[in-house]
Coordinates of N, CA and C in Angstrom, one line a residue:
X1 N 118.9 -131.9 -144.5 CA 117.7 -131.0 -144.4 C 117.4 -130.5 -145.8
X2 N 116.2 -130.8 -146.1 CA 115.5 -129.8 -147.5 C 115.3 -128.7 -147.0
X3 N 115.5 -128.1 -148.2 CA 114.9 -126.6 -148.5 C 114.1 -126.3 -149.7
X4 N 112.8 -126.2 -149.1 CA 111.9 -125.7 -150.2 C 112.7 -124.8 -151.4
X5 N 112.5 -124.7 -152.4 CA 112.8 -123.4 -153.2 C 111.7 -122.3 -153.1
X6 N 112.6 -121.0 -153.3 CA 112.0 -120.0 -153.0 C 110.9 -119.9 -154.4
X7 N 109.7 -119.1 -153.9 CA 108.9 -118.3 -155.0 C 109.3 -117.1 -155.6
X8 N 108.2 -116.7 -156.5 CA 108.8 -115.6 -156.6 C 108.1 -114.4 -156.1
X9 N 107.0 -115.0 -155.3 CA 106.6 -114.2 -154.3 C 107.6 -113.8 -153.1
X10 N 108.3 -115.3 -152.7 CA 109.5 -114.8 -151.6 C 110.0 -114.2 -151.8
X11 N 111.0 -114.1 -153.2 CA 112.1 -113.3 -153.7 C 111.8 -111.8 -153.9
X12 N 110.3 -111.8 -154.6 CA 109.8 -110.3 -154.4 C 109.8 -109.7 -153.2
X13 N 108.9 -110.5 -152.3 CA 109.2 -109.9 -150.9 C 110.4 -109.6 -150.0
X14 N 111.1 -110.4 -150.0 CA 112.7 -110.0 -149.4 C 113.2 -109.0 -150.6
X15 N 113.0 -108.8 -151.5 CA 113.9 -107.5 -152.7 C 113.2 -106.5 -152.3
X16 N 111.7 -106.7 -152.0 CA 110.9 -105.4 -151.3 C 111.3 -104.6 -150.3
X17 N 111.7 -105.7 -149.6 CA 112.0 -105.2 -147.7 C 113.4 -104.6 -148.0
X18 N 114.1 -105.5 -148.7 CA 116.0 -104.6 -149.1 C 115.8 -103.4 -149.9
X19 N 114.7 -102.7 -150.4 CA 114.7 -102.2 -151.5 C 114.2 -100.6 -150.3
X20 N 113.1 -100.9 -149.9 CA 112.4 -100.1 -149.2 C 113.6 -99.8 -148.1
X21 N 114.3 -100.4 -147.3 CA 115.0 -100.4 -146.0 C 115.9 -99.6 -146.8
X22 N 116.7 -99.8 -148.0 CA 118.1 -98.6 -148.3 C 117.4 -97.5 -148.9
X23 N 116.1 -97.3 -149.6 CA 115.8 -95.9 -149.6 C 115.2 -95.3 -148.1
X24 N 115.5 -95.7 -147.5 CA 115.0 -94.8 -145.7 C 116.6 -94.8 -145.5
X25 N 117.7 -95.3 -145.9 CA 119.0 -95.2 -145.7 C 119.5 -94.1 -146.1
X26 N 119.0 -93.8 -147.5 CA 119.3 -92.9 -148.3 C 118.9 -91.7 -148.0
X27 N 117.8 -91.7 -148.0 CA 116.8 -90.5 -147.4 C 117.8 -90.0 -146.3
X28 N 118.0 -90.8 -144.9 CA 118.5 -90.3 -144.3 C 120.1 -89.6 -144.1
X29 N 120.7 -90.3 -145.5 CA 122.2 -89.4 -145.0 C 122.0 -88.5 -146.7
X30 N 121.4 -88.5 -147.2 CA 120.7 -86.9 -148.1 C 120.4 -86.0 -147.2
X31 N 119.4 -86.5 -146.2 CA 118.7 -85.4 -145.0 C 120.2 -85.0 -144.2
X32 N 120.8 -86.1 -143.8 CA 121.9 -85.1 -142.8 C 122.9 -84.5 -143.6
X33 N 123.3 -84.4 -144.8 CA 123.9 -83.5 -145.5 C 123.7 -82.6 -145.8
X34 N 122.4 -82.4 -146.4 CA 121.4 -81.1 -146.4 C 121.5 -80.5 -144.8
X35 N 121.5 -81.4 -143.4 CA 121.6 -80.5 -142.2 C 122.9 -80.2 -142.1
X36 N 123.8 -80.5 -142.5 CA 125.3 -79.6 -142.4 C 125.1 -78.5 -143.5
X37 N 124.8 -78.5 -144.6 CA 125.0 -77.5 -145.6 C 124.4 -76.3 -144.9
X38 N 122.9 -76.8 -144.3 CA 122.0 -75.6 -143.8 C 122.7 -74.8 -142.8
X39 N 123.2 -76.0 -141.4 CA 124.2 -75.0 -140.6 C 124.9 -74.4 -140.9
X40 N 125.7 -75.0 -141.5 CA 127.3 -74.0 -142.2 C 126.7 -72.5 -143.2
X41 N 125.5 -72.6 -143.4 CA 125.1 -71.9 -144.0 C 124.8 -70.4 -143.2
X42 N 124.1 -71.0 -142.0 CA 123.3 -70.3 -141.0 C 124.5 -69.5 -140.2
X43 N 125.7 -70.4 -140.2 CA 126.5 -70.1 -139.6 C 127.4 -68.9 -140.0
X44 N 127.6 -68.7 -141.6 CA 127.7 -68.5 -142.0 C 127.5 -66.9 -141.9
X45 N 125.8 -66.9 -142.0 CA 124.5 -65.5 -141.9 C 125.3 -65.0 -140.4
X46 N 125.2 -65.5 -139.7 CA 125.5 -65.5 -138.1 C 126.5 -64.5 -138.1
X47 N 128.2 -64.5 -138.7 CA 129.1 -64.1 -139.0 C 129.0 -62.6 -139.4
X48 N 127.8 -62.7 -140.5 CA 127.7 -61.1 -141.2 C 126.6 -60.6 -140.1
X49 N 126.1 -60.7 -139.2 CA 124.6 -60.2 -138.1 C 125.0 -59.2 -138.0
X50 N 126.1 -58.7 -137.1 CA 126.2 -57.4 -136.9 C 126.9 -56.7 -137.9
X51 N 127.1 -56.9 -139.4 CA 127.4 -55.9 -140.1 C 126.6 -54.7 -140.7
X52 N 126.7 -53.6 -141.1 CA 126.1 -52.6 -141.1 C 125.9 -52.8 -142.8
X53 N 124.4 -53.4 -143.0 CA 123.7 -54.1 -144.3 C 122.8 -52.8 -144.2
X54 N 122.7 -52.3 -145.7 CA 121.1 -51.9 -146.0 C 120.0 -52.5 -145.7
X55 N 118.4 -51.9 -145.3 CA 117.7 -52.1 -144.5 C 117.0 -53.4 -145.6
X56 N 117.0 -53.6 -147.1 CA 116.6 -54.8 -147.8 C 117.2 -55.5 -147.2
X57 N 118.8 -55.2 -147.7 CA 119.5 -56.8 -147.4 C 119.2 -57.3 -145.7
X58 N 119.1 -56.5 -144.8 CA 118.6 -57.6 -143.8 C 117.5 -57.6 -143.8
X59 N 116.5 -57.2 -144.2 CA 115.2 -57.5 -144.6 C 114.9 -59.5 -145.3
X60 N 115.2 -59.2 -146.5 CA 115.7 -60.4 -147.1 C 116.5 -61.4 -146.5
X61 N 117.3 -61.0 -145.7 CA 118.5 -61.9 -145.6 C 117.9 -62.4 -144.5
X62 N 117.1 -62.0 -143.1 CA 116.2 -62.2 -142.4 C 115.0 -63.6 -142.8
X63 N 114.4 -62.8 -143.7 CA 113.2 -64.0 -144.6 C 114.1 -65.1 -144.7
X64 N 115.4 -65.4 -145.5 CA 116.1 -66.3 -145.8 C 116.7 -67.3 -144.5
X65 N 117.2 -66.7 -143.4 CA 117.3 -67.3 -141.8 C 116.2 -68.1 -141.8
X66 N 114.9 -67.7 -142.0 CA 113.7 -68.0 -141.3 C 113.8 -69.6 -142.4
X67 N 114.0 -69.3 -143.7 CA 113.2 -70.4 -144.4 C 114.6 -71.2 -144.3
X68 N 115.7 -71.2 -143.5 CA 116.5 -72.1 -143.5 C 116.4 -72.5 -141.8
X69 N 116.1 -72.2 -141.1 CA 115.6 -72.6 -140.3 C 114.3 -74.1 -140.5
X70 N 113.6 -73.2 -140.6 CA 112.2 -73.9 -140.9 C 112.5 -75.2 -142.0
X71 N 113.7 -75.0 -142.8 CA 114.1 -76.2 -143.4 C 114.9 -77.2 -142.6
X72 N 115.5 -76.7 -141.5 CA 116.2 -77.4 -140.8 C 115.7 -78.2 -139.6
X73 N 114.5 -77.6 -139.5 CA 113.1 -78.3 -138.9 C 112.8 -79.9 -139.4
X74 N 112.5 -79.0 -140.8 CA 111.8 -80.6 -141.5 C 112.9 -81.2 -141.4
X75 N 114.3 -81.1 -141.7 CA 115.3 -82.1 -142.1 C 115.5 -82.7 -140.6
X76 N 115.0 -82.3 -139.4 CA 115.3 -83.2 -138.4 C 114.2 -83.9 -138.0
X77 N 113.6 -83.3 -138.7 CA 112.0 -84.3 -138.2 C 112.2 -85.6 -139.3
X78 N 112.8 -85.6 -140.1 CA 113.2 -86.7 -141.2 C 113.8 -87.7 -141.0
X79 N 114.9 -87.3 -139.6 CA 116.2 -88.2 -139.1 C 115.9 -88.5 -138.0
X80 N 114.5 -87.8 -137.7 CA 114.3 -88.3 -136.3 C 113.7 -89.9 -136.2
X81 N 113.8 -90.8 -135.6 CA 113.5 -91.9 -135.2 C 111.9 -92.0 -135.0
X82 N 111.4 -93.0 -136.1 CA 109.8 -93.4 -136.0 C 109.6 -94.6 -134.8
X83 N 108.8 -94.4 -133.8 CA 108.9 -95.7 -133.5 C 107.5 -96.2 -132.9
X84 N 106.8 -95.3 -133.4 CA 105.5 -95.0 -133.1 C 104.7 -96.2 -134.9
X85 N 103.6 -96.2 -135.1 CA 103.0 -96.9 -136.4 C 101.6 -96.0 -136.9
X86 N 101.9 -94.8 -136.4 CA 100.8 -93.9 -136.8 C 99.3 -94.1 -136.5
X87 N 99.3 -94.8 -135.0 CA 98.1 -95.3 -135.1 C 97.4 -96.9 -135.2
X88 N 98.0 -97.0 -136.0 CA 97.7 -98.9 -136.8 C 98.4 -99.5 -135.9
X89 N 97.7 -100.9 -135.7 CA 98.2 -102.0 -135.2 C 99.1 -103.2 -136.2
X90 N 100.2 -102.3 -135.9 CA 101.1 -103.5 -137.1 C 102.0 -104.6 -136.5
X91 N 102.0 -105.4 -137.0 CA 102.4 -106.8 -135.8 C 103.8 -107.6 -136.8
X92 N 104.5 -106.1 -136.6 CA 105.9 -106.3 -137.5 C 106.6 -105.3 -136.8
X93 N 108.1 -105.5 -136.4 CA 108.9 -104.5 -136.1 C 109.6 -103.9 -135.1
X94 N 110.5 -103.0 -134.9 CA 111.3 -103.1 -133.6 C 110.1 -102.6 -133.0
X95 N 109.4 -101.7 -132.4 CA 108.6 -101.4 -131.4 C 107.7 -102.3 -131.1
X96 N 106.9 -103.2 -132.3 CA 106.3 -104.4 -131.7 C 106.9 -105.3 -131.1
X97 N 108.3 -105.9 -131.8 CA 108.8 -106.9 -130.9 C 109.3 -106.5 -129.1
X98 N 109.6 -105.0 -129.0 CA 110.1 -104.7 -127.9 C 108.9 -105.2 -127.0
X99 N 107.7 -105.1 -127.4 CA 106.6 -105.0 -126.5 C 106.7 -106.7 -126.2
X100 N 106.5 -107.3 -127.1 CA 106.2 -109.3 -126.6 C 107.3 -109.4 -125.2
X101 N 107.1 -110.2 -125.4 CA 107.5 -111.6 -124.0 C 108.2 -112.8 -125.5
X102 N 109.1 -113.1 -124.3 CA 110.0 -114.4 -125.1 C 109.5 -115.1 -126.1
X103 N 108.3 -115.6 -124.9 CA 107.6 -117.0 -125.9 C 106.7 -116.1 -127.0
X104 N 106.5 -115.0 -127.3 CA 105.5 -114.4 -127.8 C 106.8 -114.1 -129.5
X105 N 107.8 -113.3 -129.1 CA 108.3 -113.3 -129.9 C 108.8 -114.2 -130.3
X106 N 109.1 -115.4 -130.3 CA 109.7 -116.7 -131.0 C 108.6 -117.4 -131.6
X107 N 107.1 -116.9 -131.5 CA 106.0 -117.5 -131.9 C 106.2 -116.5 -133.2
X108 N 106.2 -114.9 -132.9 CA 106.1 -114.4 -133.7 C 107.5 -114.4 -135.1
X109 N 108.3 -115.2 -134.9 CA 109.3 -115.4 -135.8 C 108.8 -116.5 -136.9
X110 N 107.6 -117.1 -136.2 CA 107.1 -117.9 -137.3 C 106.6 -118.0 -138.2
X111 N 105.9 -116.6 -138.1 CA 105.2 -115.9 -138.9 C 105.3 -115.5 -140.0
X112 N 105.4 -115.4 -141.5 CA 105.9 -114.8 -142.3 C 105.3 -112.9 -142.6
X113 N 105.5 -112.0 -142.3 CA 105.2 -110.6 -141.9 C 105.9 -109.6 -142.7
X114 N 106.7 -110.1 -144.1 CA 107.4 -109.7 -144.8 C 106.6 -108.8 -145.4
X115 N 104.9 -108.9 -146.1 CA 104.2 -107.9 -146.5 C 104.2 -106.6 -145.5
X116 N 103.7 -107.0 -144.6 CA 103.9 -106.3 -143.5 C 105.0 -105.1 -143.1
X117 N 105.9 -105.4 -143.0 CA 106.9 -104.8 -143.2 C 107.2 -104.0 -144.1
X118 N 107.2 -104.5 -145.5 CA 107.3 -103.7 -146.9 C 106.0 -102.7 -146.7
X119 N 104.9 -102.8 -146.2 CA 104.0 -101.4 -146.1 C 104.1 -100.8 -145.3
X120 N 104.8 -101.2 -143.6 CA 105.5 -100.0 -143.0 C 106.7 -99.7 -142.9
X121 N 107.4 -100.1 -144.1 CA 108.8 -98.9 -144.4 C 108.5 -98.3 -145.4
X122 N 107.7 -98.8 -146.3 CA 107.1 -97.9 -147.5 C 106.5 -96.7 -147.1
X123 N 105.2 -96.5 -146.1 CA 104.3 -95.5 -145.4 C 105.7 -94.8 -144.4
X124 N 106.5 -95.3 -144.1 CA 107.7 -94.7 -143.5 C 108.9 -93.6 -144.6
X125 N 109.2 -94.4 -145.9 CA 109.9 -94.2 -146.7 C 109.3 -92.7 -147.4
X126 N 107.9 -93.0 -147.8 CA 107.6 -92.3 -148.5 C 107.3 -90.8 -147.3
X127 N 107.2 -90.8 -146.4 CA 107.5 -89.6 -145.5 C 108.8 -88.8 -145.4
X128 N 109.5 -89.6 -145.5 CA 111.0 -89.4 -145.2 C 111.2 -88.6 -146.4
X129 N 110.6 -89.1 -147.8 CA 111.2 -88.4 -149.3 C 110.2 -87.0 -149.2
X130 N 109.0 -87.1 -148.1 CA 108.1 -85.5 -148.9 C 108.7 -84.6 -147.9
X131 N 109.1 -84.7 -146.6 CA 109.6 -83.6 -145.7 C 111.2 -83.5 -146.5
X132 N 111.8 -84.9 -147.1 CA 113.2 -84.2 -147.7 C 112.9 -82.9 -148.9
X133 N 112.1 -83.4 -149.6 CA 111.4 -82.6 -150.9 C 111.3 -81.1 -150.2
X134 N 109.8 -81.3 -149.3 CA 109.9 -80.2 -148.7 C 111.1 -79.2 -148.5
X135 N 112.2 -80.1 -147.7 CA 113.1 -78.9 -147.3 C 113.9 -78.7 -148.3
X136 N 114.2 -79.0 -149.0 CA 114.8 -78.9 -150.7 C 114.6 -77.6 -150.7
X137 N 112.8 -77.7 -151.1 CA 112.4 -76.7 -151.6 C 112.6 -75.4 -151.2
X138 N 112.2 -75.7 -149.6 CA 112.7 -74.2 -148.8 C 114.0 -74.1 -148.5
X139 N 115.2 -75.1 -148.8 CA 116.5 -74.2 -149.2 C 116.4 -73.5 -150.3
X140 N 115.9 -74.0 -151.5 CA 116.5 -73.3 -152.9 C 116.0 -71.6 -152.8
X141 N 114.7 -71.9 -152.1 CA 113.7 -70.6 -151.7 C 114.7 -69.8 -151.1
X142 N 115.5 -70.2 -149.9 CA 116.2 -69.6 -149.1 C 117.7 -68.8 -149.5
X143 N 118.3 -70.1 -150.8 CA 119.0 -69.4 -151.6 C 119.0 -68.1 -152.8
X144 N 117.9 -68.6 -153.0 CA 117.4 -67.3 -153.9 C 116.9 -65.6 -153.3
X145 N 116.7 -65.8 -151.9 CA 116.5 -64.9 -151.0 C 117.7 -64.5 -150.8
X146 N 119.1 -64.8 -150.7 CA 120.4 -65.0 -150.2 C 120.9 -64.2 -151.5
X147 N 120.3 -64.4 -152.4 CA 121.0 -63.8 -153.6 C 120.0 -62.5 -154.2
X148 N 119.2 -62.1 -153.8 CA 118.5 -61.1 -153.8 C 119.0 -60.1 -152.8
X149 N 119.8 -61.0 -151.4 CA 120.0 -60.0 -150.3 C 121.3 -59.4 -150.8
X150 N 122.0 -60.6 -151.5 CA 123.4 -60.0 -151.9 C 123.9 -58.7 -153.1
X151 N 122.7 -59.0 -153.8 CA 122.5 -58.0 -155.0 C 122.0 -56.4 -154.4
X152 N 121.2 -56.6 -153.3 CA 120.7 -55.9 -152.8 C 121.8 -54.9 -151.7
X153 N 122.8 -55.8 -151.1 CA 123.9 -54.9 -150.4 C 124.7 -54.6 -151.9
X154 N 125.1 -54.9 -152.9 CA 125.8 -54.2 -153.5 C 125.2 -53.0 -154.0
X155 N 123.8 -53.1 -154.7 CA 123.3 -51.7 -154.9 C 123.6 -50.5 -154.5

């Protein structure tokens, strides 16, 4: 049997699809380590609830629950499973193939759909990085509240 050789359009395209598929990898076990840090964090606040804090420090320390919460939001909406295409008819992927019939998928293997792919894990990828960003940002928010509340019980 021959084998064409590859282009370097193939080669781009398959390094595209490996490239894009391990940053949605990445994204996602950043996101779930960020959701342990948050719990253990929360869990943490939980511990001190009923201590007898000046009216800042749970004031503050309050705001800070909320924006670790609300970060804990985005970070599961991050790890949550896409399976949806936003609308678009993309004729690549586990939710499309679930839908074919046998002969429909084995037709569809014929196909080369590699671009295809690389622009819905990209439009996928790059979601994954702005709600991680996001909740970044409202931990750091959340820590600096934490440390305002702390300063504020020692006062």
């Amino acid at each position: 049997m021959t084998t064409t050789p590859a282009t370097p359009a193939d080669r781009n395209l398959d390094a595209a699809c490996t490239a894009v598929t391990g940053e949605i990898a990445r994204t996602d076990s950043k996101a779930s380590l960020l959701l342990a840090f948050d719990g253990a964090t929360l869990a943490g606040l939980a511990s001190i609830a009923d201590k007898d804090l000046p009216v800042f420090t749970q004031a503050v320390g309050g705001l800070a629950v909320l924006a670790l919460a609300a970060a804990a939001v985005l970070l599961l909406l991050v790890v949550r499973p896409n399976l949806g295409n936003g609308g678009r008819t993309i004729r690549e992927g586990l939710p499309y193939w679930a839908r074919l019939e046998e002969s429909e998928l084995r037709q569809s293997m014929t196909e080369d759909t590699r671009a295809a792919r690389v622009k819905a894990l990209s439009i996928l990828a790059v979601r994954k990085f702005q709600g991680l960003a996001r909740a970044v940002d409202i931990i750091l928010t959340a820590l600096a509240l934490l440390a305002l509340a702390a300063i504020g019980a020692l006062a």
